Amino acid sequence: MSDCSSALVLGSSRGIGAATARALDAQGCRVVLHGRTPSAGLVGLGRELGAPTVAFDLADAAAVRRGVADAVTEHGLPQVVVFSAGVNRVVPFEEASREDVADAFGVNVWGAVGVLQELLPKMVAQGGGAVVLVSSIRGVDGLASDRTVFYSMAKAALGNLTVSLAKRYAPTVRVNAVAPGFTVTDMVATWDEGAWRQARGNLLGRPAEPAEVAAAVAFLASDAARHITGQTLVVDGGYGLAGK
């Protein structure tokens, strides 16, 4: 399915990002892995795939500029960019400060903006490529959470960023997003019984595995999706249809 020759996967030390890196690697794509720090997960996945790793903080604009420039210099300009990094800190709406709101947007939105500001013009000059942003069902109309208000706001912003960049960089670069529902990552350790009920409350009766979300990302990055741009593919097991 893949015509991907090279990919940079932001946020690939664990979870959906790591599963996406594995999926692209299995399709013959040369993958560059990224994490905020050279963690055991990032280094271990690099060894597993025989893939290079880069580490920089997506919330730090200067670090993003340096990190992306170094990645391109050392490993070449990617044909595919996957942004799978994100943070989700629960702060009650009534207690939130401006700093809390800025924190929610720091990695989730500004990280994506900073990376793509550096890479998209170069991808156009190279002749094209594909971008896939990993959003969330919390960014989809009607599915925002009253518990994670600012995370929902940030993920909704990613959806609009997807559409705007698809228009701006067409027809050379395709830009799409994937919006996962509840997914079995290391975050399940924080789920209480209520969260598990929600996770099982979709039409398929279970949360997604990271590889199932990664398959959707790999599809949108591939030539099989060559006539798809500006779209958000929801991978939620029918959660949004179950009246949640």
Coordinates of N, CA and C in Angstrom, one line a residue:
M1 N 0.8 -1.2 0.0 CA 0.0 0.0 0.0 C 0.9 1.3 0.0
S2 N 2.0 1.2 0.7 CA 2.8 2.4 0.9 C 3.7 2.7 -0.3
D3 N 3.8 4.1 -0.6 CA 4.8 4.5 -1.5 C 5.7 5.4 -0.7
C4 N 5.7 5.3 0.6 CA 6.5 6.2 1.5 C 8.0 5.7 1.4
S5 N 8.8 6.7 1.1 CA 10.2 6.3 1.1 C 10.9 6.7 2.4
S6 N 10.4 7.8 3.0 CA 11.0 8.2 4.3 C 9.9 9.0 5.1
A7 N 10.0 8.9 6.4 CA 9.0 9.5 7.3 C 9.7 10.0 8.6
L8 N 9.2 11.1 9.1 CA 9.5 11.6 10.4 C 8.3 11.4 11.3
V9 N 8.4 10.7 12.3 CA 7.2 10.4 13.2 C 7.5 11.1 14.5
L10 N 6.8 12.2 14.7 CA 6.9 13.0 16.0 C 6.1 12.3 17.1
G11 N 6.8 12.1 18.2 CA 6.1 11.5 19.3 C 6.0 10.0 19.1
S12 N 7.1 9.4 18.8 CA 7.1 7.9 18.5 C 7.8 7.0 19.5
S13 N 7.9 7.5 20.7 CA 8.6 6.7 21.8 C 7.6 5.7 22.4
R14 N 6.3 5.9 22.2 CA 5.4 5.0 22.8 C 4.0 5.1 22.1
G15 N 3.0 4.3 22.5 CA 1.7 4.4 22.1 C 1.4 4.4 20.6
I16 N 0.5 5.3 20.1 CA 0.1 5.4 18.7 C 1.3 5.8 17.9
G17 N 2.2 6.7 18.3 CA 3.3 7.1 17.5 C 4.3 5.9 17.3
A18 N 4.6 5.1 18.3 CA 5.4 3.9 18.2 C 4.8 2.9 17.2
A19 N 3.5 2.7 17.4 CA 2.8 1.7 16.5 C 2.8 2.2 15.1
T20 N 2.7 3.5 14.9 CA 2.8 4.1 13.5 C 4.1 3.9 12.9
A21 N 5.2 4.1 13.7 CA 6.5 3.9 13.2 C 6.7 2.5 12.8
R22 N 6.2 1.5 13.6 CA 6.3 0.1 13.2 C 5.5 -0.2 11.9
A23 N 4.3 0.4 11.8 CA 3.5 0.2 10.6 C 4.2 0.7 9.3
L24 N 4.8 1.9 9.4 CA 5.5 2.5 8.2 C 6.7 1.7 7.9
D25 N 7.5 1.3 9.0 CA 8.7 0.5 8.7 C 8.3 -0.8 8.1
A26 N 7.2 -1.5 8.5 CA 6.8 -2.7 7.9 C 6.5 -2.6 6.4
Q27 N 6.1 -1.4 6.0 CA 5.8 -1.1 4.6 C 7.0 -0.7 3.8
G28 N 8.2 -0.7 4.4 CA 9.4 -0.4 3.7 C 9.8 1.1 3.7
C29 N 9.1 1.8 4.6 CA 9.4 3.2 4.7 C 10.6 3.4 5.7
R30 N 11.6 4.3 5.3 CA 12.7 4.6 6.2 C 12.2 5.6 7.2
V31 N 12.2 5.2 8.5 CA 11.6 6.0 9.5 C 12.6 6.7 10.4
V32 N 12.4 8.0 10.7 CA 13.2 8.7 11.8 C 12.2 8.9 13.0
L33 N 12.7 8.4 14.1 CA 11.9 8.5 15.3 C 12.2 9.7 16.1
H34 N 11.2 10.2 16.9 CA 11.3 11.4 17.7 C 10.7 11.2 19.1
G35 N 11.4 11.8 20.1 CA 10.8 11.9 21.4 C 11.3 13.2 22.0
R36 N 10.7 13.5 23.1 CA 11.1 14.8 23.8 C 12.5 14.6 24.4
T37 N 12.8 13.4 24.9 CA 14.1 13.1 25.4 C 14.5 11.7 24.9
P38 N 15.8 11.4 24.9 CA 16.2 10.0 24.5 C 15.8 9.0 25.5
S39 N 14.6 8.7 25.6 CA 14.0 7.8 26.7 C 14.3 6.4 26.3
A40 N 14.2 5.5 27.3 CA 14.4 4.1 27.0 C 13.4 3.6 25.9
G41 N 12.2 4.1 25.9 CA 11.2 3.7 24.9 C 11.7 4.1 23.5
L42 N 12.2 5.3 23.4 CA 12.6 5.8 22.1 C 13.9 5.0 21.6
V43 N 14.8 4.9 22.5 CA 16.1 4.2 22.1 C 15.8 2.7 21.8
G44 N 14.9 2.1 22.6 CA 14.6 0.7 22.3 C 13.9 0.5 21.0
L45 N 13.0 1.4 20.6 CA 12.3 1.3 19.4 C 13.3 1.5 18.2
G46 N 14.2 2.4 18.4 CA 15.2 2.7 17.4 C 16.0 1.4 17.1
R47 N 16.4 0.7 18.2 CA 17.1 -0.6 18.1 C 16.2 -1.6 17.4
E48 N 15.0 -1.7 17.8 CA 14.1 -2.7 17.2 C 13.9 -2.5 15.7
L49 N 13.8 -1.3 15.3 CA 13.6 -1.0 13.8 C 14.8 -0.7 13.1
G50 N 15.9 -0.5 13.8 CA 17.2 -0.1 13.1 C 17.0 1.3 12.6
A51 N 16.3 2.2 13.3 CA 15.9 3.5 12.9 C 16.7 4.6 13.7
P52 N 17.0 5.7 13.1 CA 17.7 6.8 13.8 C 16.6 7.5 14.7
T53 N 17.1 8.1 15.7 CA 16.3 8.8 16.6 C 16.7 10.3 16.8
V54 N 15.8 11.2 17.0 CA 16.1 12.6 17.4 C 15.3 12.9 18.6
A55 N 15.8 13.8 19.4 CA 15.1 14.2 20.6 C 15.1 15.7 20.8
F56 N 13.9 16.3 20.9 CA 13.8 17.8 21.2 C 12.4 18.0 21.7
D57 N 12.3 19.1 22.5 CA 11.0 19.5 23.1 C 10.1 20.2 22.2
L58 N 9.0 19.7 21.8 CA 8.1 20.3 20.9 C 7.4 21.6 21.5
A59 N 7.5 21.8 22.8 CA 6.9 23.0 23.4 C 7.9 24.2 23.3
D60 N 9.1 23.9 22.9 CA 10.2 24.9 22.9 C 10.4 25.3 21.4
A61 N 10.0 26.5 21.0 CA 10.1 26.9 19.6 C 11.5 26.8 19.1
A62 N 12.5 27.3 19.8 CA 13.9 27.3 19.4 C 14.4 25.9 19.2
A63 N 14.0 25.0 20.2 CA 14.4 23.6 20.1 C 13.8 22.9 18.9
V64 N 12.6 23.3 18.5 CA 11.9 22.7 17.3 C 12.7 23.1 16.1
R65 N 13.0 24.4 16.0 CA 13.8 24.8 14.8 C 15.1 24.1 14.7
R66 N 15.9 24.0 15.8 CA 17.1 23.3 15.7 C 17.0 21.8 15.5
G67 N 16.0 21.2 16.2 CA 15.8 19.8 16.1 C 15.4 19.4 14.7
V68 N 14.5 20.1 14.1 CA 14.1 19.8 12.7 C 15.2 20.0 11.7
A69 N 15.9 21.1 11.9 CA 17.0 21.4 11.0 C 18.1 20.3 11.1
D70 N 18.4 19.8 12.3 CA 19.4 18.8 12.5 C 18.9 17.5 11.9
A71 N 17.6 17.2 12.1 CA 17.1 15.9 11.5 C 17.1 15.9 10.0
V72 N 16.8 17.0 9.4 CA 16.9 17.1 7.9 C 18.3 16.9 7.5
T73 N 19.2 17.6 8.1 CA 20.7 17.6 7.7 C 21.2 16.2 7.9
E74 N 20.9 15.5 9.0 CA 21.5 14.2 9.2 C 20.8 13.1 8.5
H75 N 19.4 13.2 8.3 CA 18.7 12.0 7.8 C 17.9 12.3 6.5
G76 N 18.0 13.6 6.0 CA 17.3 13.9 4.8 C 15.9 14.4 5.1
L77 N 15.3 15.1 4.0 CA 14.0 15.6 4.2 C 12.9 14.5 4.0
P78 N 12.0 14.4 5.0 CA 11.0 13.3 4.9 C 10.0 13.5 3.8
Q79 N 9.5 12.4 3.3 CA 8.4 12.5 2.3 C 7.1 12.5 3.1
V80 N 7.1 11.9 4.3 CA 5.9 11.8 5.1 C 6.2 12.4 6.5
V81 N 5.3 13.2 7.0 CA 5.5 13.7 8.4 C 4.2 13.3 9.2
V82 N 4.4 12.6 10.3 CA 3.3 12.2 11.2 C 3.6 12.9 12.5
F83 N 2.5 13.6 12.9 CA 2.6 14.3 14.2 C 1.7 13.6 15.2
S84 N 2.4 12.8 16.1 CA 1.6 12.0 17.1 C 1.9 12.4 18.5
A85 N 2.6 13.5 18.7 CA 2.9 13.9 20.0 C 1.7 14.6 20.6
G86 N 1.6 14.6 22.0 CA 0.5 15.3 22.6 C 0.6 15.2 24.1
V87 N -0.1 16.1 24.8 CA -0.1 16.1 26.3 C -1.6 16.3 26.6
N88 N -2.0 15.7 27.7 CA -3.4 15.8 28.2 C -3.4 15.9 29.7
R89 N -3.3 17.1 30.2 CA -3.3 17.3 31.7 C -4.7 17.8 32.1
V90 N -5.3 17.2 33.1 CA -6.6 17.5 33.5 C -6.5 18.7 34.5
V91 N -7.1 19.8 34.1 CA -7.2 21.0 35.0 C -8.7 21.4 35.0
P92 N -9.4 21.5 36.1 CA -10.8 21.9 36.1 C -10.9 23.3 35.5
F93 N -11.9 23.5 34.7 CA -12.1 24.7 33.9 C -12.1 25.9 34.9
E94 N -12.8 25.8 36.0 CA -12.9 27.0 36.9 C -11.6 27.4 37.5
E95 N -10.7 26.4 37.6 CA -9.4 26.7 38.3 C -8.2 27.0 37.3
A96 N -8.5 26.9 36.0 CA -7.4 27.0 35.1 C -6.9 28.4 35.0
S97 N -5.5 28.5 34.8 CA -4.9 29.8 34.5 C -4.6 29.9 33.1
R98 N -4.2 31.1 32.7 CA -3.7 31.3 31.3 C -2.6 30.3 30.9
E99 N -1.7 30.1 31.9 CA -0.6 29.2 31.7 C -1.1 27.8 31.5
D100 N -2.1 27.3 32.1 CA -2.7 26.0 31.9 C -3.2 25.9 30.5
V101 N -3.9 26.9 30.0 CA -4.4 26.9 28.6 C -3.2 26.9 27.6
A102 N -2.2 27.7 27.9 CA -1.0 27.8 27.0 C -0.3 26.4 27.0
D103 N -0.3 25.8 28.2 CA 0.4 24.5 28.3 C -0.3 23.4 27.4
A104 N -1.7 23.5 27.4 CA -2.4 22.5 26.5 C -2.1 22.7 25.1
F105 N -1.9 24.0 24.7 CA -1.6 24.3 23.3 C -0.1 24.1 22.9
G106 N 0.7 24.1 23.9 CA 2.2 24.1 23.7 C 2.7 23.0 22.8
V107 N 2.4 21.8 23.1 CA 2.8 20.6 22.3 C 1.7 20.3 21.3
N108 N 0.5 20.3 21.7 CA -0.6 19.8 20.9 C -0.8 20.6 19.6
V109 N -0.6 21.9 19.7 CA -0.8 22.8 18.6 C 0.5 23.5 18.1
W110 N 1.1 24.2 19.0 CA 2.3 24.9 18.6 C 3.4 24.0 18.2
G111 N 3.5 22.8 18.8 CA 4.5 21.8 18.3 C 4.3 21.4 16.9
A112 N 3.0 21.2 16.5 CA 2.7 20.8 15.1 C 3.0 22.0 14.2
V113 N 2.5 23.2 14.6 CA 2.8 24.4 13.8 C 4.3 24.6 13.6
G114 N 5.0 24.5 14.6 CA 6.5 24.8 14.5 C 7.2 23.8 13.6
V115 N 6.9 22.5 13.7 CA 7.5 21.5 12.9 C 7.1 21.7 11.4
L116 N 5.8 22.0 11.2 CA 5.3 22.1 9.8 C 5.7 23.4 9.2
Q117 N 5.9 24.4 9.9 CA 6.5 25.7 9.4 C 7.9 25.4 8.8
E118 N 8.6 24.6 9.5 CA 10.0 24.2 9.0 C 10.0 23.3 7.8
L119 N 9.0 22.4 7.8 CA 9.1 21.3 6.8 C 8.3 21.5 5.5
L120 N 7.1 22.1 5.7 CA 6.2 22.1 4.5 C 6.8 22.9 3.3
P121 N 7.4 24.1 3.5 CA 7.9 24.7 2.3 C 9.0 23.9 1.6
K122 N 9.8 23.1 2.4 CA 10.8 22.3 1.9 C 10.2 21.1 1.1
M123 N 9.1 20.5 1.7 CA 8.4 19.4 1.0 C 7.8 19.9 -0.3
V124 N 7.3 21.1 -0.4 CA 6.8 21.6 -1.7 C 7.9 21.7 -2.7
A125 N 9.1 22.2 -2.2 CA 10.2 22.4 -3.1 C 10.7 21.0 -3.6
Q126 N 10.6 20.0 -2.7 CA 11.1 18.7 -3.0 C 10.1 18.0 -4.0
G127 N 8.9 18.5 -4.1 CA 8.0 17.9 -5.1 C 6.7 17.3 -4.5
G128 N 6.6 17.3 -3.1 CA 5.4 16.9 -2.5 C 5.6 15.9 -1.4
G129 N 4.5 15.4 -0.8 CA 4.5 14.5 0.3 C 3.2 14.5 1.0
A130 N 3.2 14.0 2.2 CA 2.0 13.8 3.0 C 2.2 14.1 4.4
V131 N 1.2 14.7 5.1 CA 1.3 15.0 6.5 C 0.0 14.3 7.1
V132 N 0.2 13.7 8.3 CA -0.9 13.1 9.0 C -0.7 13.6 10.5
L133 N -1.8 14.3 11.0 CA -1.8 14.8 12.3 C -2.7 13.9 13.2
V134 N -2.2 13.4 14.3 CA -3.0 12.6 15.2 C -3.7 13.5 16.2
S135 N -5.0 13.6 16.0 CA -5.9 14.4 16.8 C -6.6 13.6 17.8
S136 N -7.9 13.7 18.0 CA -8.6 13.0 19.0 C -10.1 13.2 18.7
I137 N -10.9 12.2 19.2 CA -12.4 12.4 19.1 C -12.8 13.6 19.9
R138 N -12.0 14.0 20.9 CA -12.3 15.1 21.7 C -12.2 16.4 20.9
G139 N -11.6 16.4 19.7 CA -11.6 17.6 18.9 C -12.7 17.6 17.8
V140 N -13.5 16.5 17.8 CA -14.6 16.4 16.8 C -15.9 17.1 17.4
D141 N -16.6 17.7 16.5 CA -17.8 18.4 16.9 C -18.7 17.5 17.7
G142 N -19.1 18.0 18.9 CA -20.1 17.2 19.7 C -19.4 16.2 20.7
L143 N -18.1 16.0 20.5 CA -17.5 15.0 21.4 C -16.5 15.6 22.3
A144 N -16.4 16.9 22.4 CA -15.5 17.5 23.4 C -15.8 17.1 24.8
S145 N -14.8 17.0 25.6 CA -15.0 16.6 27.0 C -15.1 17.8 28.0
D146 N -16.0 17.7 28.9 CA -16.1 18.8 29.9 C -15.0 18.6 31.0
R147 N -14.3 17.4 31.0 CA -13.3 17.2 32.0 C -11.9 17.6 31.4
T148 N -11.7 17.4 30.1 CA -10.4 17.9 29.5 C -10.7 19.0 28.5
V149 N -11.2 20.1 29.1 CA -11.6 21.2 28.2 C -10.6 21.7 27.3
F150 N -9.4 21.9 27.8 CA -8.3 22.6 27.0 C -7.7 21.6 26.1
Y151 N -7.6 20.4 26.4 CA -7.1 19.3 25.5 C -8.1 19.2 24.3
S152 N -9.4 19.3 24.6 CA -10.4 19.2 23.6 C -10.3 20.4 22.6
M153 N -10.1 21.6 23.2 CA -9.8 22.8 22.4 C -8.6 22.7 21.5
A154 N -7.6 22.2 22.1 CA -6.3 22.0 21.3 C -6.5 21.0 20.1
K155 N -7.2 19.9 20.4 CA -7.4 18.9 19.3 C -8.3 19.4 18.3
A156 N -9.3 20.3 18.7 CA -10.2 20.9 17.7 C -9.4 21.8 16.8
A157 N -8.4 22.5 17.4 CA -7.5 23.4 16.6 C -6.7 22.6 15.6
L158 N -6.3 21.4 15.9 CA -5.6 20.6 15.0 C -6.5 20.2 13.8
G159 N -7.7 20.0 14.0 CA -8.7 19.7 12.9 C -8.7 20.8 11.9
N160 N -8.8 22.0 12.4 CA -8.9 23.2 11.6 C -7.6 23.5 10.9
L161 N -6.5 23.2 11.6 CA -5.1 23.3 11.0 C -5.0 22.4 9.8
T162 N -5.5 21.2 10.0 CA -5.5 20.2 8.9 C -6.2 20.7 7.6
V163 N -7.4 21.3 7.8 CA -8.1 21.8 6.6 C -7.4 23.0 6.0
S164 N -6.9 23.9 6.9 CA -6.2 25.1 6.4 C -5.0 24.8 5.6
L165 N -4.2 23.9 6.1 CA -2.9 23.5 5.5 C -3.2 22.7 4.2
A166 N -4.2 21.9 4.2 CA -4.6 21.1 3.0 C -4.9 22.1 1.9
K167 N -5.6 23.2 2.2 CA -5.9 24.2 1.2 C -4.6 24.9 0.7
R168 N -3.8 25.3 1.7 CA -2.7 26.1 1.4 C -1.6 25.4 0.6
Y169 N -1.4 24.1 0.8 CA -0.3 23.4 0.2 C -0.8 22.4 -0.9
A170 N -2.1 22.5 -1.2 CA -2.5 21.7 -2.4 C -2.0 22.3 -3.7
P171 N -1.8 21.5 -4.7 CA -2.0 20.0 -4.8 C -0.7 19.3 -4.4
T172 N 0.3 20.0 -3.9 CA 1.7 19.3 -3.8 C 1.7 18.4 -2.6
V173 N 1.2 18.9 -1.4 CA 1.3 18.1 -0.2 C -0.1 17.9 0.3
R174 N -0.4 16.6 0.6 CA -1.7 16.3 1.2 C -1.6 16.4 2.7
V175 N -2.6 16.9 3.4 CA -2.6 17.0 4.8 C -3.9 16.5 5.3
N176 N -3.8 15.5 6.2 CA -5.0 14.8 6.8 C -4.8 14.6 8.3
A177 N -5.8 14.2 9.0 CA -5.7 13.9 10.4 C -6.4 12.6 10.7
V178 N -6.1 12.0 11.8 CA -6.7 10.8 12.4 C -7.2 11.2 13.8
A179 N -8.5 10.9 14.1 CA -9.0 11.2 15.4 C -9.3 9.9 16.1
P180 N -8.4 9.4 17.0 CA -8.7 8.2 17.7 C -9.7 8.4 18.8
G181 N -10.4 7.3 19.2 CA -11.2 7.3 20.4 C -10.3 6.7 21.5
F182 N -10.9 6.1 22.5 CA -10.2 5.5 23.6 C -9.3 4.4 23.0
T183 N -8.0 4.4 23.4 CA -7.0 3.6 22.8 C -6.1 3.0 23.9
V184 N -5.8 1.7 23.8 CA -5.0 1.1 24.9 C -3.5 1.4 24.8
T185 N -3.2 2.5 25.5 CA -1.7 2.9 25.6 C -1.4 2.8 27.1
D186 N -0.2 3.4 27.4 CA 0.2 3.4 28.8 C -0.7 4.3 29.7
M187 N -1.5 5.1 29.0 CA -2.4 5.9 29.8 C -3.5 5.2 30.4
V188 N -3.7 3.9 30.0 CA -4.8 3.1 30.7 C -4.5 2.9 32.2
A189 N -3.3 3.1 32.6 CA -3.0 3.0 34.0 C -3.7 4.1 34.8
T190 N -4.1 5.1 34.2 CA -4.8 6.2 34.9 C -6.3 6.1 34.8
W191 N -6.8 5.2 34.0 CA -8.2 5.1 33.8 C -8.9 4.5 35.1
D192 N -10.0 5.1 35.5 CA -10.8 4.6 36.6 C -11.9 3.8 35.9
E193 N -12.8 3.3 36.7 CA -13.9 2.4 36.2 C -14.8 3.2 35.2
G194 N -15.0 4.5 35.5 CA -15.8 5.3 34.6 C -15.2 5.4 33.2
A195 N -13.8 5.6 33.2 CA -13.1 5.7 31.9 C -13.2 4.4 31.2
W196 N -13.1 3.3 31.9 CA -13.2 2.0 31.2 C -14.6 1.8 30.7
R197 N -15.6 2.2 31.4 CA -17.0 2.1 30.8 C -17.1 2.9 29.5
Q198 N -16.6 4.1 29.5 CA -16.6 4.9 28.3 C -15.8 4.2 27.2
A199 N -14.7 3.7 27.5 CA -13.8 3.0 26.5 C -14.5 1.8 25.9
R200 N -15.4 1.1 26.7 CA -16.1 0.0 26.2 C -17.5 0.4 25.6
G201 N -17.8 1.7 25.7 CA -19.1 2.1 25.3 C -19.3 2.5 23.9
N202 N -18.4 2.1 23.0 CA -18.6 2.3 21.6 C -19.3 1.2 21.0
L203 N -19.6 1.3 19.7 CA -20.4 0.2 19.0 C -19.7 -1.1 19.0
L204 N -18.4 -1.1 19.0 CA -17.6 -2.4 19.0 C -17.3 -2.9 20.3
G205 N -17.6 -2.2 21.4 CA -17.5 -2.7 22.7 C -16.1 -2.8 23.3
R206 N -15.2 -2.2 22.8 CA -13.8 -2.2 23.3 C -13.0 -1.0 22.8
P207 N -11.9 -0.6 23.5 CA -11.1 0.4 23.1 C -10.2 -0.1 21.9
A208 N -9.6 0.8 21.2 CA -8.7 0.4 20.1 C -7.4 0.0 20.6
E209 N -6.7 -0.8 19.8 CA -5.3 -1.1 20.0 C -4.5 0.0 19.2
P210 N -3.3 0.4 19.7 CA -2.5 1.4 18.9 C -2.3 1.0 17.5
A211 N -2.1 -0.3 17.2 CA -1.8 -0.7 15.8 C -3.0 -0.5 14.9
E212 N -4.2 -0.5 15.5 CA -5.4 -0.2 14.7 C -5.5 1.3 14.2
V213 N -5.1 2.2 15.1 CA -5.0 3.6 14.8 C -3.9 3.8 13.8
A214 N -2.8 3.2 14.1 CA -1.6 3.3 13.2 C -1.9 2.9 11.8
A215 N -2.7 1.9 11.6 CA -3.1 1.4 10.3 C -3.8 2.5 9.5
A216 N -4.6 3.3 10.2 CA -5.3 4.4 9.6 C -4.3 5.5 9.2
V217 N -3.4 5.8 10.1 CA -2.3 6.8 9.8 C -1.5 6.4 8.6
A218 N -1.1 5.1 8.5 CA -0.3 4.6 7.4 C -1.1 4.7 6.1
F219 N -2.4 4.4 6.2 CA -3.2 4.5 5.0 C -3.2 5.9 4.4
L220 N -3.4 6.9 5.3 CA -3.5 8.3 4.8 C -2.2 8.8 4.3
A221 N -1.1 8.2 4.8 CA 0.3 8.6 4.4 C 0.6 7.9 3.1
S222 N -0.2 7.0 2.6 CA 0.2 6.1 1.5 C -0.4 6.6 0.2
D223 N 0.1 6.1 -0.9 CA -0.4 6.4 -2.2 C -1.8 5.9 -2.4
A224 N -2.3 5.0 -1.6 CA -3.7 4.5 -1.7 C -4.6 5.7 -1.3
A225 N -4.2 6.7 -0.6 CA -5.0 7.8 -0.2 C -4.6 9.1 -1.0
R226 N -4.1 8.9 -2.2 CA -3.6 10.0 -3.0 C -4.7 11.0 -3.4
H227 N -6.0 10.6 -3.3 CA -7.0 11.6 -3.6 C -7.8 12.1 -2.4
I228 N -7.1 11.9 -1.2 CA -7.7 12.4 0.0 C -6.8 13.4 0.7
T229 N -7.4 14.6 0.9 CA -6.7 15.6 1.6 C -7.7 16.5 2.4
G230 N -7.3 17.1 3.5 CA -8.1 18.0 4.3 C -9.2 17.2 5.1
Q231 N -9.0 16.0 5.3 CA -10.0 15.1 6.0 C -9.5 14.7 7.4
T232 N -10.4 14.4 8.3 CA -10.1 13.8 9.6 C -10.8 12.5 9.6
L233 N -10.0 11.4 9.7 CA -10.6 10.0 9.7 C -10.8 9.6 11.2
V234 N -12.0 9.4 11.6 CA -12.3 9.1 13.0 C -12.2 7.6 13.2
V235 N -11.4 7.2 14.2 CA -11.1 5.8 14.5 C -11.5 5.6 15.9
D236 N -12.8 5.4 16.1 CA -13.3 5.4 17.5 C -14.2 4.2 17.8
G237 N -14.3 3.2 16.9 CA -15.2 2.1 17.1 C -16.6 2.4 17.2
G238 N -17.0 3.6 16.6 CA -18.4 4.0 16.6 C -18.8 4.7 17.9
Y239 N -17.8 5.2 18.7 CA -18.1 5.9 19.9 C -19.0 7.1 19.7
G240 N -18.8 7.8 18.7 CA -19.6 9.0 18.4 C -21.0 8.7 18.0
L241 N -21.2 7.5 17.5 CA -22.5 7.1 17.1 C -23.3 6.4 18.2
A242 N -22.7 6.2 19.3 CA -23.3 5.4 20.4 C -24.0 6.4 21.4
G243 N -24.1 7.6 21.1 CA -24.8 8.6 21.9 C -24.0 9.0 23.1
K244 N -22.7 9.0 23.0 CA -21.8 9.4 24.2 C -21.6 10.9 24.1

